[in-house]
Tab-separated table of C-alpha atoms and ligand atoms in Angstrom:
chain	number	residue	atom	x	y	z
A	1	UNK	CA	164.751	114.811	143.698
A	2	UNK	CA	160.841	114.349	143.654
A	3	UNK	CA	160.368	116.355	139.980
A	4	UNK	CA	156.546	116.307	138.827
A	5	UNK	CA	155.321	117.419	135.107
A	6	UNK	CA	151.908	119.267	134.980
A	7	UNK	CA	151.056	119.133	130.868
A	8	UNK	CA	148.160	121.011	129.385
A	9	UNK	CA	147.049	122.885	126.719
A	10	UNK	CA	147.412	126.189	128.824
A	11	UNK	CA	145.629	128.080	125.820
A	12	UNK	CA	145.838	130.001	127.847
A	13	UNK	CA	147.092	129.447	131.522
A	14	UNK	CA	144.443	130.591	133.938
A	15	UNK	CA	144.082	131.769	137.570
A	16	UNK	CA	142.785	128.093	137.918
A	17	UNK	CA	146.425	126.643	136.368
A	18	UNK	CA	147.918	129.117	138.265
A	19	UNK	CA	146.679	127.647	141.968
A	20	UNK	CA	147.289	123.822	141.006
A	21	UNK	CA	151.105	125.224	140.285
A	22	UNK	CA	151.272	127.086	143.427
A	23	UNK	CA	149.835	124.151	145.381
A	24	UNK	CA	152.183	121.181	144.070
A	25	UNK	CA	155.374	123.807	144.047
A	26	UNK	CA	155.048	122.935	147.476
A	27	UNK	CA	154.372	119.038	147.366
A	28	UNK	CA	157.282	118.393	144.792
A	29	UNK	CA	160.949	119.859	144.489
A	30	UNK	CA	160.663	120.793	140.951
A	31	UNK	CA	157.587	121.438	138.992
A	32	UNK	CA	157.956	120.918	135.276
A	33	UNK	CA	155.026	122.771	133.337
A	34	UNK	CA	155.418	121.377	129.813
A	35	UNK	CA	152.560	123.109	126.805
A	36	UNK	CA	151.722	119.638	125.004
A	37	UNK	CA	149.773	119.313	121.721
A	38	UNK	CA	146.197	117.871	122.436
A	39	UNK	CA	144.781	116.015	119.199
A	40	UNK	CA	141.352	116.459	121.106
A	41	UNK	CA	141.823	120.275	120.759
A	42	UNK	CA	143.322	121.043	117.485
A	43	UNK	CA	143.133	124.567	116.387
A	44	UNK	CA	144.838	126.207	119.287
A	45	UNK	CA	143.804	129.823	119.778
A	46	UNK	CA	147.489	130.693	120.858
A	47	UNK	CA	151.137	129.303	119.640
A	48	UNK	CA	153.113	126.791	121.628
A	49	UNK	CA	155.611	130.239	121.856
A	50	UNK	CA	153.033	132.090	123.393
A	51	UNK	CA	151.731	129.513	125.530
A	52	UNK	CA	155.357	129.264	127.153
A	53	UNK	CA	155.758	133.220	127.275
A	54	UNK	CA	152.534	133.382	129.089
A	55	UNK	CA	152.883	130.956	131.494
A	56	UNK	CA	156.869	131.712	132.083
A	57	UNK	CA	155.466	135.210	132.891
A	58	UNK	CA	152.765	134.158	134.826
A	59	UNK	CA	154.521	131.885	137.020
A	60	UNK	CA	157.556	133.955	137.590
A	61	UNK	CA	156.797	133.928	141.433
A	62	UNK	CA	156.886	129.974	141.714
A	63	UNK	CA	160.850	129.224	142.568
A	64	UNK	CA	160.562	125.755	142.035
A	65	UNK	CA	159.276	125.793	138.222
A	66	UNK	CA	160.316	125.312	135.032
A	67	UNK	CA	158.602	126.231	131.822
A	68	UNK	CA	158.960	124.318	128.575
A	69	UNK	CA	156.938	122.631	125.444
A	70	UNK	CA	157.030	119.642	124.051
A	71	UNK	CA	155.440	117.567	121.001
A	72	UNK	CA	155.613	114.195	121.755
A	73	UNK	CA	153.876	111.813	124.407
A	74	UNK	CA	153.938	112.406	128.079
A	75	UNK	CA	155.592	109.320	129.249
A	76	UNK	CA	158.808	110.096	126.863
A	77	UNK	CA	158.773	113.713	128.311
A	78	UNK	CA	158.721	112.160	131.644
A	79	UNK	CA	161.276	109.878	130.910
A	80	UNK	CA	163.885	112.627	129.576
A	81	UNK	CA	163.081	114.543	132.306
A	82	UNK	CA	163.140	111.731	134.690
A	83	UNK	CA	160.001	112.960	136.629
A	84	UNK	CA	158.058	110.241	138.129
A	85	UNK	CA	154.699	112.249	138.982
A	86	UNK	CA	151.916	114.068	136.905
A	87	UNK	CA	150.049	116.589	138.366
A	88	UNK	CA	146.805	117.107	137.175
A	89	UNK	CA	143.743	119.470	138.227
A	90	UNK	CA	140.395	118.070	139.108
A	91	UNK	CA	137.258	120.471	138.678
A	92	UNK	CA	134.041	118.457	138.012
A	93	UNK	CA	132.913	115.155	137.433
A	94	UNK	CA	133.299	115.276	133.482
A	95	UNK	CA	137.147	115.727	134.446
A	96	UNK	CA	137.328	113.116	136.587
A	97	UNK	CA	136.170	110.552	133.735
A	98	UNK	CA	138.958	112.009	131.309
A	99	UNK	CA	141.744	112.320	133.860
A	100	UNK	CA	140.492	108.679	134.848
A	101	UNK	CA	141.331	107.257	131.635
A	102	UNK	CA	144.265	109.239	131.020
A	103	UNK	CA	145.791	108.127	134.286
A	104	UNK	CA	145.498	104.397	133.773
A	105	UNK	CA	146.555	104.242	130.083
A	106	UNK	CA	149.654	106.242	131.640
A	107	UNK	CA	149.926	103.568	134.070
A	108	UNK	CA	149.995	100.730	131.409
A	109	UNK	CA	152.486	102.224	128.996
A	110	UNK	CA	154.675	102.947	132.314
A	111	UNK	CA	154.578	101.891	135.711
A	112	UNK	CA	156.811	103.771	136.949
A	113	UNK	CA	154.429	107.174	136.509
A	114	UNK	CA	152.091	108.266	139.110
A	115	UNK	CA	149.563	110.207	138.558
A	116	UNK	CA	149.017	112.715	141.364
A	117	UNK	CA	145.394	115.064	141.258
A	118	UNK	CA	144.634	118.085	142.853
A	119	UNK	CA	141.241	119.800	143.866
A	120	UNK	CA	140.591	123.291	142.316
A	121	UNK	CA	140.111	125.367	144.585
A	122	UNK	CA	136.715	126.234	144.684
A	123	UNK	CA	137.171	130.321	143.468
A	124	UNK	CA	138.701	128.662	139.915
A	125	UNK	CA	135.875	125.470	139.755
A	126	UNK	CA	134.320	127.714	136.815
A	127	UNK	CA	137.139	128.765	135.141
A	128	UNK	CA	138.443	127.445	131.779
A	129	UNK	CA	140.630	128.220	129.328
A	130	UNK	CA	137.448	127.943	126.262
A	131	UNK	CA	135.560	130.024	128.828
A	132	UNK	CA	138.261	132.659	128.640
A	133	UNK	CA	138.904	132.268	125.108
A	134	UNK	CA	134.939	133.088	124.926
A	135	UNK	CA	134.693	135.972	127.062
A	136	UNK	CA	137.507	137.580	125.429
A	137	UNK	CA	135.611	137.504	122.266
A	138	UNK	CA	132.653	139.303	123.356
A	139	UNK	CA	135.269	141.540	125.357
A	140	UNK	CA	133.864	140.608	128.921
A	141	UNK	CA	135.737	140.976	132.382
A	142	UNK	CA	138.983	138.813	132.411
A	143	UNK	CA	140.638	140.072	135.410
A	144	UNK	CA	139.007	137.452	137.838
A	145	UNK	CA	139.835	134.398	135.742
A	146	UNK	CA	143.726	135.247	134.259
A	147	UNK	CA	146.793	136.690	135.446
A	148	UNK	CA	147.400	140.750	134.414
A	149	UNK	CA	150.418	139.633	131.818
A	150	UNK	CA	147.630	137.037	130.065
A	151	UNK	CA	144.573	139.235	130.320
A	152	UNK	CA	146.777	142.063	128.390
A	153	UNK	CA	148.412	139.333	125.734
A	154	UNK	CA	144.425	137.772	124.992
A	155	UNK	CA	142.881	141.013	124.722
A	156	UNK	CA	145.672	141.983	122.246
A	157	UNK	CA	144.878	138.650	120.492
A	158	UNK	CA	141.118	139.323	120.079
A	159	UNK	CA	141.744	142.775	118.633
A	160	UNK	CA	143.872	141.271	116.095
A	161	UNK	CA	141.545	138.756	114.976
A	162	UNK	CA	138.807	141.681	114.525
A	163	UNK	CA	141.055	143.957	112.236
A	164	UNK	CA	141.846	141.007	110.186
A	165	UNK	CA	137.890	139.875	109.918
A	166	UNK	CA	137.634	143.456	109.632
A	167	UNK	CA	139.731	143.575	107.011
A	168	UNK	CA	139.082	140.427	104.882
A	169	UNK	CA	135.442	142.023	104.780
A	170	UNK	CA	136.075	145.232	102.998
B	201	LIG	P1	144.413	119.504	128.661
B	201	LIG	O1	144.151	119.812	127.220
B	201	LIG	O2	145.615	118.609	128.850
B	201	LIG	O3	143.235	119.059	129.464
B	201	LIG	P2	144.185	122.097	130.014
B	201	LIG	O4	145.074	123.270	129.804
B	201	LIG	O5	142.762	122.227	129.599
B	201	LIG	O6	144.922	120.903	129.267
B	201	LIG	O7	144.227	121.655	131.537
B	201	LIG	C1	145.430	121.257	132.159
B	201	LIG	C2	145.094	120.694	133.522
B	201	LIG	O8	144.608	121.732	134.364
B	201	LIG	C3	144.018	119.625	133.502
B	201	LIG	O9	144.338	118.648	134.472
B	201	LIG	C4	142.756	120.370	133.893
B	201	LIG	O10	141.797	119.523	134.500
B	201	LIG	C5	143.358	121.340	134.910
B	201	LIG	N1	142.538	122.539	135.074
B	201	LIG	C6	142.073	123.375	134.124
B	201	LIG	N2	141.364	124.382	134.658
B	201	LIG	C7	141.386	124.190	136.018
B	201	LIG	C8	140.813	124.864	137.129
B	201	LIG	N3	140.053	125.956	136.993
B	201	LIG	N4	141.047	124.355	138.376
B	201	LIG	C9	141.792	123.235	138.526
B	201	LIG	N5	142.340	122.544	137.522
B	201	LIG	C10	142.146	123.011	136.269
């Protein structure tokens, strides 16, 4: 079975996500999508919990996925899972330097893993999770950039984060 891991932050999963999902469901014969802790983004807007409900609910279409979290490294993951393939997403050239690295110090601590990329698609090349996470703060249009279910859970987020500023400032 050709199983492939995409790991992100996913805080939160985007439209952008979404495609790279839809697009290796149908390379690979399971996709794992695993929520992994990145020490170069601490201070995660949303839990590792609602990371997974979000993108469990936003992928529910895909047949071939599988939704899960996991603090640890990658290759372990991989191992325990025994997928052989990453799948990463590729928007512009200050990913490619980052995914770069992260591929080949992958590929020294196991052989065995390939690192597969995929293109965004050129409707999601602007979209980001920060740039969502920003929007939603100033309560600007999410619909083009997340899924309904995430676009409802974020906006819920940011109103909860006001009553409690809100609140801490009486
Ligand atoms: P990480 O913290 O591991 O970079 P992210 O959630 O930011 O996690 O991204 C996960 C993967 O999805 C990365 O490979 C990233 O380049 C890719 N990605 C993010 N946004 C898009 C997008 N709009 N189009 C294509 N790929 C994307």
């Amino acid at each position: 079975m050709r199983r492939a891991v995409c790991p992100g932050s996913f805080d939160p999963v985007t439209k952008g996500h979404i495609d790279i999902f839809e697009r290796a469901s149908a390379m690979f014969d399971e996709i794992i999508i695993s929520v992994f802790h990145n020490p170069g983004k601490d201070n995660a807007t949303f839990s590792m919990d609602e990371r997974v409900e979000m993108l469990r609910e936003a992928t529910a279409h895909i047949p071939n996925v599988r939704v899960t979290a996991f603090s640890g490294l990658l290759n372990d993951f991989c191992r325990k899972e025994e997928a052989f393939f990453i799948v990463r997403g590729l928007r512009a050239f200050t990913d490619f330097e980052y995914e770069f690295q992260r591929a080949l110090l992958l590929k020294k601590i196991d052989e065995q893993l390939e690192t597969v990329f995929i293109m965004t698609n050129a409707k999601y090349s602007f979209v980001s999770s920060s740039g969502v996470r920003e929007l939603a703060t100033f309560g600007g249009k999410l619909s083009d950039l997340v899924p309904e279910c995430v676009e409802k859970r974020v906006k819920e987020h940011t109103y909860r984060k006001f009553e409690e500023r809100t609140e801490t400032e009486k």
